[in-house]
Short mmCIF file of C-alpha atoms in Angstrom, two decimals:
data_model
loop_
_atom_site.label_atom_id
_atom_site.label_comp_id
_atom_site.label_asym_id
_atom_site.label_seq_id
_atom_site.Cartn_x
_atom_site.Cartn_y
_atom_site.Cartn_z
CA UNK A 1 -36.95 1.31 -63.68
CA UNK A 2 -37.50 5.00 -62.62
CA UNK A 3 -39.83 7.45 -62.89
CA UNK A 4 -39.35 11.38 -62.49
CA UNK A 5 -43.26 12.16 -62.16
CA UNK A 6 -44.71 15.56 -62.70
CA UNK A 7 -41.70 17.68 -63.54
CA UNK A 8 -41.40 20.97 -65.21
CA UNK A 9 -39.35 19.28 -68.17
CA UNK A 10 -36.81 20.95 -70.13
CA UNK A 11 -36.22 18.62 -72.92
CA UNK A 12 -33.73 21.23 -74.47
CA UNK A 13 -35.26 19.84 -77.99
CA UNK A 14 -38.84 20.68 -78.04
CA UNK A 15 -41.23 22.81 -75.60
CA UNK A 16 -41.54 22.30 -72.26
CA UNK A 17 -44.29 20.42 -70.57
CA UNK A 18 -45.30 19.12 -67.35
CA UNK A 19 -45.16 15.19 -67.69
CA UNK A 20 -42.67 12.61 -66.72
CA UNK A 21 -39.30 10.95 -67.77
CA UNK A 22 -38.73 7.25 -67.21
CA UNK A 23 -35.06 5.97 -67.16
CA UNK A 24 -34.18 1.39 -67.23
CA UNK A 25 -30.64 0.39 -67.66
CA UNK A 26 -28.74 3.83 -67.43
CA UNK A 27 -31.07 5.33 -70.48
CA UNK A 28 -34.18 6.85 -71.20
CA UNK A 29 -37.08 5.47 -72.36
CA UNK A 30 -39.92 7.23 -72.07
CA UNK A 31 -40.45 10.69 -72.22
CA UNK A 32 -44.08 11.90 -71.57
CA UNK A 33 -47.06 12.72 -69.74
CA UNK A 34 -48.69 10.30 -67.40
CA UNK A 35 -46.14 7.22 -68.14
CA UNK A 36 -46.86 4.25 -65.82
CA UNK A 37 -44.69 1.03 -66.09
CA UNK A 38 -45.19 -1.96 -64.09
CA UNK A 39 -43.36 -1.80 -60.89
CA UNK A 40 -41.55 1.27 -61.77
CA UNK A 41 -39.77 3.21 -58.80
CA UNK A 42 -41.93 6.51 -58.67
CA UNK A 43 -40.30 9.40 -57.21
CA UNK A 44 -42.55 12.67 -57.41
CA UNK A 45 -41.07 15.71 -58.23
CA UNK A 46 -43.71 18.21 -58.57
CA UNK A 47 -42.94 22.53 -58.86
CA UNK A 48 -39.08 21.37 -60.01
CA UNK A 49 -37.36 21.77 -62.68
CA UNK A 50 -36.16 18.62 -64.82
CA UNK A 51 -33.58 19.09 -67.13
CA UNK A 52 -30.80 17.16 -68.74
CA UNK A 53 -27.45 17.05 -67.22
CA UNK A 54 -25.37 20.36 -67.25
CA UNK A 55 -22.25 19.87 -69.43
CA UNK A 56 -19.03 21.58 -68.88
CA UNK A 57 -17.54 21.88 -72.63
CA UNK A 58 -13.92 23.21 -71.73
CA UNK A 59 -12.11 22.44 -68.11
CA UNK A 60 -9.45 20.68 -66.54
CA UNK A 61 -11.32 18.93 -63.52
CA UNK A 62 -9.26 15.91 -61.89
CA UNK A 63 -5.97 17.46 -63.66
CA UNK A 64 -5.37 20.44 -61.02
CA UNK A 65 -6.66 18.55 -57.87
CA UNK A 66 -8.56 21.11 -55.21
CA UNK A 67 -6.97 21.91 -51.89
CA UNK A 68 -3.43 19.50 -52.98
CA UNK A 69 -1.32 22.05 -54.98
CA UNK A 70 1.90 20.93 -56.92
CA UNK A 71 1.14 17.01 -55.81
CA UNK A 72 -2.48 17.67 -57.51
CA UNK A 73 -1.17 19.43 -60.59
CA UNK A 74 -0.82 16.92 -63.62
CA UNK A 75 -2.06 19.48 -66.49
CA UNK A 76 0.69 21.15 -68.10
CA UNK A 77 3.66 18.96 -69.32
CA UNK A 78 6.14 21.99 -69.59
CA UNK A 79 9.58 20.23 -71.05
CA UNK A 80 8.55 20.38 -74.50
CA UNK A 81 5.64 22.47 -76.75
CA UNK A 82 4.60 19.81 -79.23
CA UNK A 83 3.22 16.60 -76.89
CA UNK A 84 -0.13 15.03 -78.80
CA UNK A 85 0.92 11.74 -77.34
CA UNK A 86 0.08 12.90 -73.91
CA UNK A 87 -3.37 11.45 -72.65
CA UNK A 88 -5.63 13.30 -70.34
CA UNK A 89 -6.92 10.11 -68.89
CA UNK A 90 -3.72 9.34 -67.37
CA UNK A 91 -3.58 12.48 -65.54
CA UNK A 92 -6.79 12.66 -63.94
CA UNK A 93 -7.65 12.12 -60.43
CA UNK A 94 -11.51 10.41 -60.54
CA UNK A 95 -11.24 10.64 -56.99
CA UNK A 96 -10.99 14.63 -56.78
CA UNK A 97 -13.41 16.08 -54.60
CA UNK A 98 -14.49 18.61 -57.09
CA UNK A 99 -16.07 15.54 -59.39
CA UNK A 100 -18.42 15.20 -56.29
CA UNK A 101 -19.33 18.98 -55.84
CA UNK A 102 -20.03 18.75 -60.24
CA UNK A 103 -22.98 16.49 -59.67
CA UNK A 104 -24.38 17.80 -56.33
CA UNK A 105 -24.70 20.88 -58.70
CA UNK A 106 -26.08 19.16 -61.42
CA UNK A 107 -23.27 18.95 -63.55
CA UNK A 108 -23.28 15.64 -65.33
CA UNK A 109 -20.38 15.70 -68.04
CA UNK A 110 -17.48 17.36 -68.24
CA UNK A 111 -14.77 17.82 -71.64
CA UNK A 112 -11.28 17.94 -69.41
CA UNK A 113 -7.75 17.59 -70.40
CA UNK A 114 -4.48 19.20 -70.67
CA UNK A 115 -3.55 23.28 -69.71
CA UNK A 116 -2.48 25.41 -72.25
CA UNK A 117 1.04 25.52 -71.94
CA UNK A 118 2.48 23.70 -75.06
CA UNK A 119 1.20 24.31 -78.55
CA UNK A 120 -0.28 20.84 -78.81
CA UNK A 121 -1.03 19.59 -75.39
CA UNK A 122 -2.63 16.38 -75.44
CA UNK A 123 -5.73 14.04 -75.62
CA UNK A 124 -9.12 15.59 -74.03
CA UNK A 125 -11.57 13.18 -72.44
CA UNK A 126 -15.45 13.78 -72.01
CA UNK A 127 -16.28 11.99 -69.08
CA UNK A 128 -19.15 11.39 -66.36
CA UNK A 129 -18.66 13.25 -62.63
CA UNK A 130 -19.67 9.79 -61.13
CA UNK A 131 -18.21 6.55 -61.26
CA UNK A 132 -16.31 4.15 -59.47
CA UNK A 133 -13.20 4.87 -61.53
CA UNK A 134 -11.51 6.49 -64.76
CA UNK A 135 -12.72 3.75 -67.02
CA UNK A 136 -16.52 3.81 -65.58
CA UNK A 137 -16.45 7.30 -66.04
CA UNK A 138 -14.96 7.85 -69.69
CA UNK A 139 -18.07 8.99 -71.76
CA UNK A 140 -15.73 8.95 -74.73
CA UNK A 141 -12.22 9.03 -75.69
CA UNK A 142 -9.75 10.35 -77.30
CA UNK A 143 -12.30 13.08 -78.32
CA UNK A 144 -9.98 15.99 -79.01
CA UNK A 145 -6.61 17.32 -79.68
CA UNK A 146 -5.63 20.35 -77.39
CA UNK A 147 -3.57 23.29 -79.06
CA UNK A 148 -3.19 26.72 -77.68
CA UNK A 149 -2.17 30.15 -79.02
CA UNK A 150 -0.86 33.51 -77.47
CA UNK A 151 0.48 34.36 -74.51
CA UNK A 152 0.45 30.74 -72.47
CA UNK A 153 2.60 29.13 -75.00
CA UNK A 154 4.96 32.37 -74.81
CA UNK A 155 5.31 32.21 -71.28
CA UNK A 156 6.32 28.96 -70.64
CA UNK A 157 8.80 28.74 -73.19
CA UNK A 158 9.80 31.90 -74.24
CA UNK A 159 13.07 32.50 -71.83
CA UNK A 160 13.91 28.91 -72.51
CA UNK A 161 13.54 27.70 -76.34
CA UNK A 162 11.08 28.23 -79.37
CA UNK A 163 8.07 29.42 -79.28
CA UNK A 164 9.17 32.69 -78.50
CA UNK A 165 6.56 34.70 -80.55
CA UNK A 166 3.09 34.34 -82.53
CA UNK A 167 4.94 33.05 -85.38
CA UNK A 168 6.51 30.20 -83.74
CA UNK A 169 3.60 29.19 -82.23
CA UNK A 170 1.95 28.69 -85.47
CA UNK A 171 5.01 27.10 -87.27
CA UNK A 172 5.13 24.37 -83.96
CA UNK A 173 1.71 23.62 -84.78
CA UNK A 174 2.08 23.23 -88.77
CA UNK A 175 5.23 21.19 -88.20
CA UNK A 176 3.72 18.59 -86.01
CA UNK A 177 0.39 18.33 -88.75
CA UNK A 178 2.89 18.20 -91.52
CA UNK A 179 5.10 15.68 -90.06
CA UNK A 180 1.27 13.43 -88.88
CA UNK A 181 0.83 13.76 -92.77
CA UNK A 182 3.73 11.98 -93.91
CA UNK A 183 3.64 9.66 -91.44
CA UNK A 184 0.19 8.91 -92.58
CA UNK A 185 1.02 8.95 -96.72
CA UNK A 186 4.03 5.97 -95.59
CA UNK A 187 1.50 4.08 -93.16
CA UNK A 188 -0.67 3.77 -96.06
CA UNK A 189 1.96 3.14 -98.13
CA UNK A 190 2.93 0.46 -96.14
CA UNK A 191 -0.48 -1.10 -96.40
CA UNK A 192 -0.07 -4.49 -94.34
CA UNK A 193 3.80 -4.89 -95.26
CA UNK A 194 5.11 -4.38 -92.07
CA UNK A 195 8.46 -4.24 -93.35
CA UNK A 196 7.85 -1.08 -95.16
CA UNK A 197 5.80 0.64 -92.33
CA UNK A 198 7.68 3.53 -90.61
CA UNK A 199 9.15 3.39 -87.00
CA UNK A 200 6.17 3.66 -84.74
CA UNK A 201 6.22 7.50 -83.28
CA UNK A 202 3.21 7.83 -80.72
CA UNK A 203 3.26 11.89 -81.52
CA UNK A 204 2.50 11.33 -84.90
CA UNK A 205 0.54 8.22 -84.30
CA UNK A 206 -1.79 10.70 -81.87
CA UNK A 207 -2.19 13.28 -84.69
CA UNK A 208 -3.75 11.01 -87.31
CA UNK A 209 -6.98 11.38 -86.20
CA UNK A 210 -6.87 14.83 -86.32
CA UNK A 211 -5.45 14.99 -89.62
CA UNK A 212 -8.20 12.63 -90.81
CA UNK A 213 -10.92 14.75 -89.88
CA UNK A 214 -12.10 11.75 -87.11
CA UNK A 215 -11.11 13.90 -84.25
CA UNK A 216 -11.01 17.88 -83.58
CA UNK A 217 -8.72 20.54 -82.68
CA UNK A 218 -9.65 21.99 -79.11
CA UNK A 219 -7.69 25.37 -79.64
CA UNK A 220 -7.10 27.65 -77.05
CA UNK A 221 -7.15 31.47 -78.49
CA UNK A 222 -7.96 34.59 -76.59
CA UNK A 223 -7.32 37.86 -79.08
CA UNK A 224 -8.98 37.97 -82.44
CA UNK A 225 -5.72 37.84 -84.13
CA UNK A 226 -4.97 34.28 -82.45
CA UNK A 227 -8.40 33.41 -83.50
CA UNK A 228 -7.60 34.14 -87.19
CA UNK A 229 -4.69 32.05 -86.83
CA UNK A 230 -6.34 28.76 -85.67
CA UNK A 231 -8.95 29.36 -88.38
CA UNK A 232 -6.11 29.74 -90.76
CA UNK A 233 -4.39 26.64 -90.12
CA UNK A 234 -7.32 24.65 -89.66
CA UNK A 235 -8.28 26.04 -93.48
CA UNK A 236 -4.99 25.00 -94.34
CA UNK A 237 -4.95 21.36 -92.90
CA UNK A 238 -8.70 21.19 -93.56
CA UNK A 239 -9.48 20.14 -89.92
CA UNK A 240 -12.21 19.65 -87.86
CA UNK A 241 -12.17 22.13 -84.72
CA UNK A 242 -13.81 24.16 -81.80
CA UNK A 243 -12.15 27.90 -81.22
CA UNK A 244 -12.12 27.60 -76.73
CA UNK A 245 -12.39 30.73 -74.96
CA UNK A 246 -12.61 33.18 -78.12
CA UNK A 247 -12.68 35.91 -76.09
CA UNK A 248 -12.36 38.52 -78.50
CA UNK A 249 -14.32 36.43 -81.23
CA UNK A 250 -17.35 38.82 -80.13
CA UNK A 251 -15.49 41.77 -81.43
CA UNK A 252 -15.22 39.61 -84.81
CA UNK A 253 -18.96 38.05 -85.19
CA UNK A 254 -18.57 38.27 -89.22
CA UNK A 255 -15.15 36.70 -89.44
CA UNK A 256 -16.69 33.87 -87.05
CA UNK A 257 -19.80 33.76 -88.74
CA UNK A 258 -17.66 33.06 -92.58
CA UNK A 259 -15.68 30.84 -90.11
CA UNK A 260 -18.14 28.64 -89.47
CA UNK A 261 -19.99 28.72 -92.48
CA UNK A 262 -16.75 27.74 -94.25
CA UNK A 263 -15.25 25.24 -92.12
CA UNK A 264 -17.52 24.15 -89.37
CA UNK A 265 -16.01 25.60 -86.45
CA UNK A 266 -17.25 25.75 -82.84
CA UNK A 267 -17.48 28.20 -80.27
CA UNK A 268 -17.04 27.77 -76.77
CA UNK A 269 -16.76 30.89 -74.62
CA UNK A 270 -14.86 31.45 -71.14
CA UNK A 271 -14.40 31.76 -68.56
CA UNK A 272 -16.33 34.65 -68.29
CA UNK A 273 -16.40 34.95 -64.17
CA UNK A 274 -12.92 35.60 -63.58
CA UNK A 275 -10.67 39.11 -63.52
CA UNK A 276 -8.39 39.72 -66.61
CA UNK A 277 -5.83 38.36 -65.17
CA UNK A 278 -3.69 38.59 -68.20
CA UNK A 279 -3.04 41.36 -71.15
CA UNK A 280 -4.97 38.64 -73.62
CA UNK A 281 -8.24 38.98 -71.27
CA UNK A 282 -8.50 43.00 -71.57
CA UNK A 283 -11.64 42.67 -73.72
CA UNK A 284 -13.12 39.81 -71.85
CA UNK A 285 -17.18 40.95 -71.02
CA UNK A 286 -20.27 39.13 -70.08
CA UNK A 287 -21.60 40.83 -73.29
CA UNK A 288 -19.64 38.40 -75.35
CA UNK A 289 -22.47 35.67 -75.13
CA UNK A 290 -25.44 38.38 -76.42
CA UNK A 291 -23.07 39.99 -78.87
CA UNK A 292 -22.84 36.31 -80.58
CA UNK A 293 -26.68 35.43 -79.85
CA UNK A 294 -27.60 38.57 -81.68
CA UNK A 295 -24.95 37.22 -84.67
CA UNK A 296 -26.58 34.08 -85.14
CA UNK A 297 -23.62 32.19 -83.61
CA UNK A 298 -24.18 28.85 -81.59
CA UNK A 299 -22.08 28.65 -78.63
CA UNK A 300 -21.05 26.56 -75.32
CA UNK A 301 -20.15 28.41 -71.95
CA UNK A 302 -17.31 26.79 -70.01
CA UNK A 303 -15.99 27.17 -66.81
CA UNK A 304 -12.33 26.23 -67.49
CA UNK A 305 -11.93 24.78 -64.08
CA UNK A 306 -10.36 25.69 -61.23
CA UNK A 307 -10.39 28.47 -63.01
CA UNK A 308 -14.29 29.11 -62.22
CA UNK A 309 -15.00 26.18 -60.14
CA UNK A 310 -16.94 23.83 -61.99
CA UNK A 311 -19.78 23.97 -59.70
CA UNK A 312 -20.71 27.68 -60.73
CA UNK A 313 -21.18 26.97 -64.41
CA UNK A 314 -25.00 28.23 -64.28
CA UNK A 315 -24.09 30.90 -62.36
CA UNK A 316 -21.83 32.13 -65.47
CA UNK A 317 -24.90 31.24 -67.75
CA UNK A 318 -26.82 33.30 -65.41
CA UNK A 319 -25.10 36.31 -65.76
CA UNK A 320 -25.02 36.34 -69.48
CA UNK A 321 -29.12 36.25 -69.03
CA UNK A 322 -28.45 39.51 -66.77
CA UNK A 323 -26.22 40.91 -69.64
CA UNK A 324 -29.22 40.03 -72.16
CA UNK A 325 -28.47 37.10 -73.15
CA UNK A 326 -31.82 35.04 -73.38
CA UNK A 327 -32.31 32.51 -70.75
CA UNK A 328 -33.12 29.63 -73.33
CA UNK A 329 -30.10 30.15 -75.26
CA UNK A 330 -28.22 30.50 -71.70
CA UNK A 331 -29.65 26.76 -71.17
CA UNK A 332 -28.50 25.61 -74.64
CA UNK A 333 -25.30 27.11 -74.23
CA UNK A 334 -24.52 24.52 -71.23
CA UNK A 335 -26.34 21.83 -72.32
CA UNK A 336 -27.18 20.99 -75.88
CA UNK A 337 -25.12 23.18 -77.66
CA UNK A 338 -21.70 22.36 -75.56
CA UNK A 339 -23.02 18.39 -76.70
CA UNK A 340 -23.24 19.19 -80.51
CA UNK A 341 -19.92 21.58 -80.60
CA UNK A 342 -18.04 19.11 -78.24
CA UNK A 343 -19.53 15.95 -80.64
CA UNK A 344 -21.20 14.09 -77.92
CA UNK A 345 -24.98 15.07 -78.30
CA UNK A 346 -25.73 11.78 -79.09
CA UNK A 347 -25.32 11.00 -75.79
CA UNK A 348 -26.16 13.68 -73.73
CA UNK A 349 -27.26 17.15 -73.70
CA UNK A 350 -31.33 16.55 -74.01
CA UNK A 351 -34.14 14.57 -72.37
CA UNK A 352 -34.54 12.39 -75.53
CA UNK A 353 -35.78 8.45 -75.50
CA UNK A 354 -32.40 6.96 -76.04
CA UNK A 355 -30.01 8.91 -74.63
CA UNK A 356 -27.98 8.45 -71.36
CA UNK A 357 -30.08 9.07 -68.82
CA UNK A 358 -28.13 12.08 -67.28
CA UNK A 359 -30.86 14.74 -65.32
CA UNK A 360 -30.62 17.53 -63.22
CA UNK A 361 -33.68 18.42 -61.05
CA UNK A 362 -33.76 21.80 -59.59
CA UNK A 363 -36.04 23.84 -57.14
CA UNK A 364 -36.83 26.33 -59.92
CA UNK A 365 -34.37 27.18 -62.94
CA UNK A 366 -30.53 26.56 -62.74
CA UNK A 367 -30.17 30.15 -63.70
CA UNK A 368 -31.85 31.34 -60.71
CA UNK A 369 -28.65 31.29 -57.89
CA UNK A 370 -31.19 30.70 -55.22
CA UNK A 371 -32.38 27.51 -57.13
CA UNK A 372 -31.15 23.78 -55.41
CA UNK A 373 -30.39 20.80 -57.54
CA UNK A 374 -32.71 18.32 -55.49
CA UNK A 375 -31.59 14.88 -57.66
CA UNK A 376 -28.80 14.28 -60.17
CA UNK A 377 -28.79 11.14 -62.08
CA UNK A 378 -25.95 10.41 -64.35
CA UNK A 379 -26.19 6.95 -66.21
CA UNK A 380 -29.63 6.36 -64.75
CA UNK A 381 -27.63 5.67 -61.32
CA UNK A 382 -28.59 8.26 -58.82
CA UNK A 383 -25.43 10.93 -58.40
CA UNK A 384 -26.88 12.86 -55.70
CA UNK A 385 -30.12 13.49 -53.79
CA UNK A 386 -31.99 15.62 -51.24
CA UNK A 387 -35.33 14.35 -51.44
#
């Protein structure tokens, strides 16, 4: 057993206080002021900040490897659009160096899987930045279905083959959910008369969940009008699903707002620290995050990584604070809130009796750039430490 004694705790779920958090068997299990357990490791930690672990709700960590180039990139399978039998787990490399800098920076979890090249990508994983291995590190999966609008798709295949435009993109995407369906209606069918079961197609077979409702579409839109198109097709297919990157979904808050109201849809913004590197970006403002505070919009911030290194994920939340963003929403918005929107918060995201004993302790506040993460425990294991 361990004790974090005399913290500034964040609990991310009720007020803060200065007390303790004691962790047994990769979980916590006490959460208060002046806890004292037989024989308990004690480590003091006075003036810091303890928080739960940072999450990262969109990225591609371990699937572009730092500092390796081609050899290192496994993201983007670009010979076909439509791949939802791809899975991110087999592409990721627990043993990039960048999984390492994550938890020396108090990032605990990240949600990473396939680019944005093809309309349906693959399998995302949430997974742990520490562990001996994939498997030790998978927090869970599958737990979503990538899909991407606009101008990635486009790119890749537009010189080549279908999608070309917008509308292709869209009609890729409805195909591949219609053809899951029917696949599903003769599976059930089928019942447990094998002879009347249909070939086994892993696409389709990797689609059911999604068409089920068990698993969500992770959809990659930038304008507003790609936004309106993943909203209408999830509306359509009646799906569960988060709307990654909305860029432009500031300039929208009303449409978002009905959105998610009508079919539960999350947000998860950026990244915001980068240059608009493409014509899809040419709204893209640290504003966005205040813009959907002030709307009553719950949100995640993401790095997208390498595209912001991982590492600088408070910094981002930082800056939105500078833009006006409050600095407790900032702190949701990479911890709690990416849990609930990415459908792991009952695991991690708070400092809650129960949950996977995943902290960050800091010299002051993360959103402070001068501020040190002095200890990182992820699974109750310590991750990283300068004390």
């Amino acid at each position: 057993m361990l004790i974090l004694k005399n913290g500034n705790v964040k609990t991310m779920v009720s007020d803060d206080f200065i007390g303790d958090v004691a962790v047994e068997n990769g979980k916590i299990i006490a959460v208060g002021e002046n806890l004292d357990f037989p024989n308990a490791e004690i480590i003091d930690v006075a003036g810091m900040t303890v928080m739960p672990g940072i999450i990262d709700a969109h990225c591609h960590i371990g699937m572009w490897e730092d500092g390796i180039g081609m050899e290192g990139s496994d993201g983007n399978e670009c010979t076909n659009p439509s791949t939802p039998e791809l899975r991110s787990i087999d592409g990721i490399n627990p043993f990039d160096r960048c999984f390492k800098e994550a938890a020396e920076n108090g990032i605990t979890t990240t949600v990473t899987g396939p680019g944005s090249a093809n309309v349906i990508g693959g399998q995302f994983v949430a997974m742990k930045t520490f562990g001996s291995c994939t498997e030790d590190m998978i927090l869970r999966f599958p737990l979503a279905m990538k899909a991407a609008f606009g101008e990635n798709p486009k790119r890749v295949y537009g010189q080549k083959r279908d999608p070309q435009t917008r509308m292709a993109i869209a009609s890729t995407l409805r195909k591949a959910l219609t053809e899951a369906q029917e696949y599903d209606r003769k599976l059930k069918e089928a019942g447990d008369d094998a002879t009347k079961r249909p070939e086994r197609n892993l696409a389709k077979e990797a689609l059911l969940p999604v068409i089920r409702r068990e698993m969500p579409l992770k959809i990659h839109c930038h304008r507003a009008d790609d936004i309106l198109t993943a909203i209408r097709i999830a509306k359509e297919f009646d799906l569960k699903y988060t709307l990654d990157h909305c860029t432009e979904g500031y300039l929208i808050t009303d449409l978002l707002k009905n959105a998610i109201r009508e079919t539960g849809a999350g947000i998860i913004v950026g990244p915001l620290l980068s240059d608009r590197s493409k014509v899809e970006l040419r709204n893209l403002s640290f504003k966005a995050p205040k813009v959907l505070h002030e709307a009553g919009i719950e949100f995640a911030i993401m790095t997208d990584h390498p595209v912001i290194p991982i590492q600088y994920l408070p910094v981002c939340a930082a800056i939105a604070v500078r833009e006006g963003l409050p600095e407790e929403t900032a702190l949701k918005a990479i911890t709690i809130n990416a849990a609930k929107i990415t459908g792991i918060a009952d695991r991690v995201g708070s400092i809650e009796v129960g949950k996977d004993a995943d902290i960050a302790v800091f010299t002051s506040t993360p959103l402070d750039f001068r501020s040190r993460c002095r200890l990182c425990l992820i699974n109750g294991k310590i991750a990283h430490s300068e004390l």
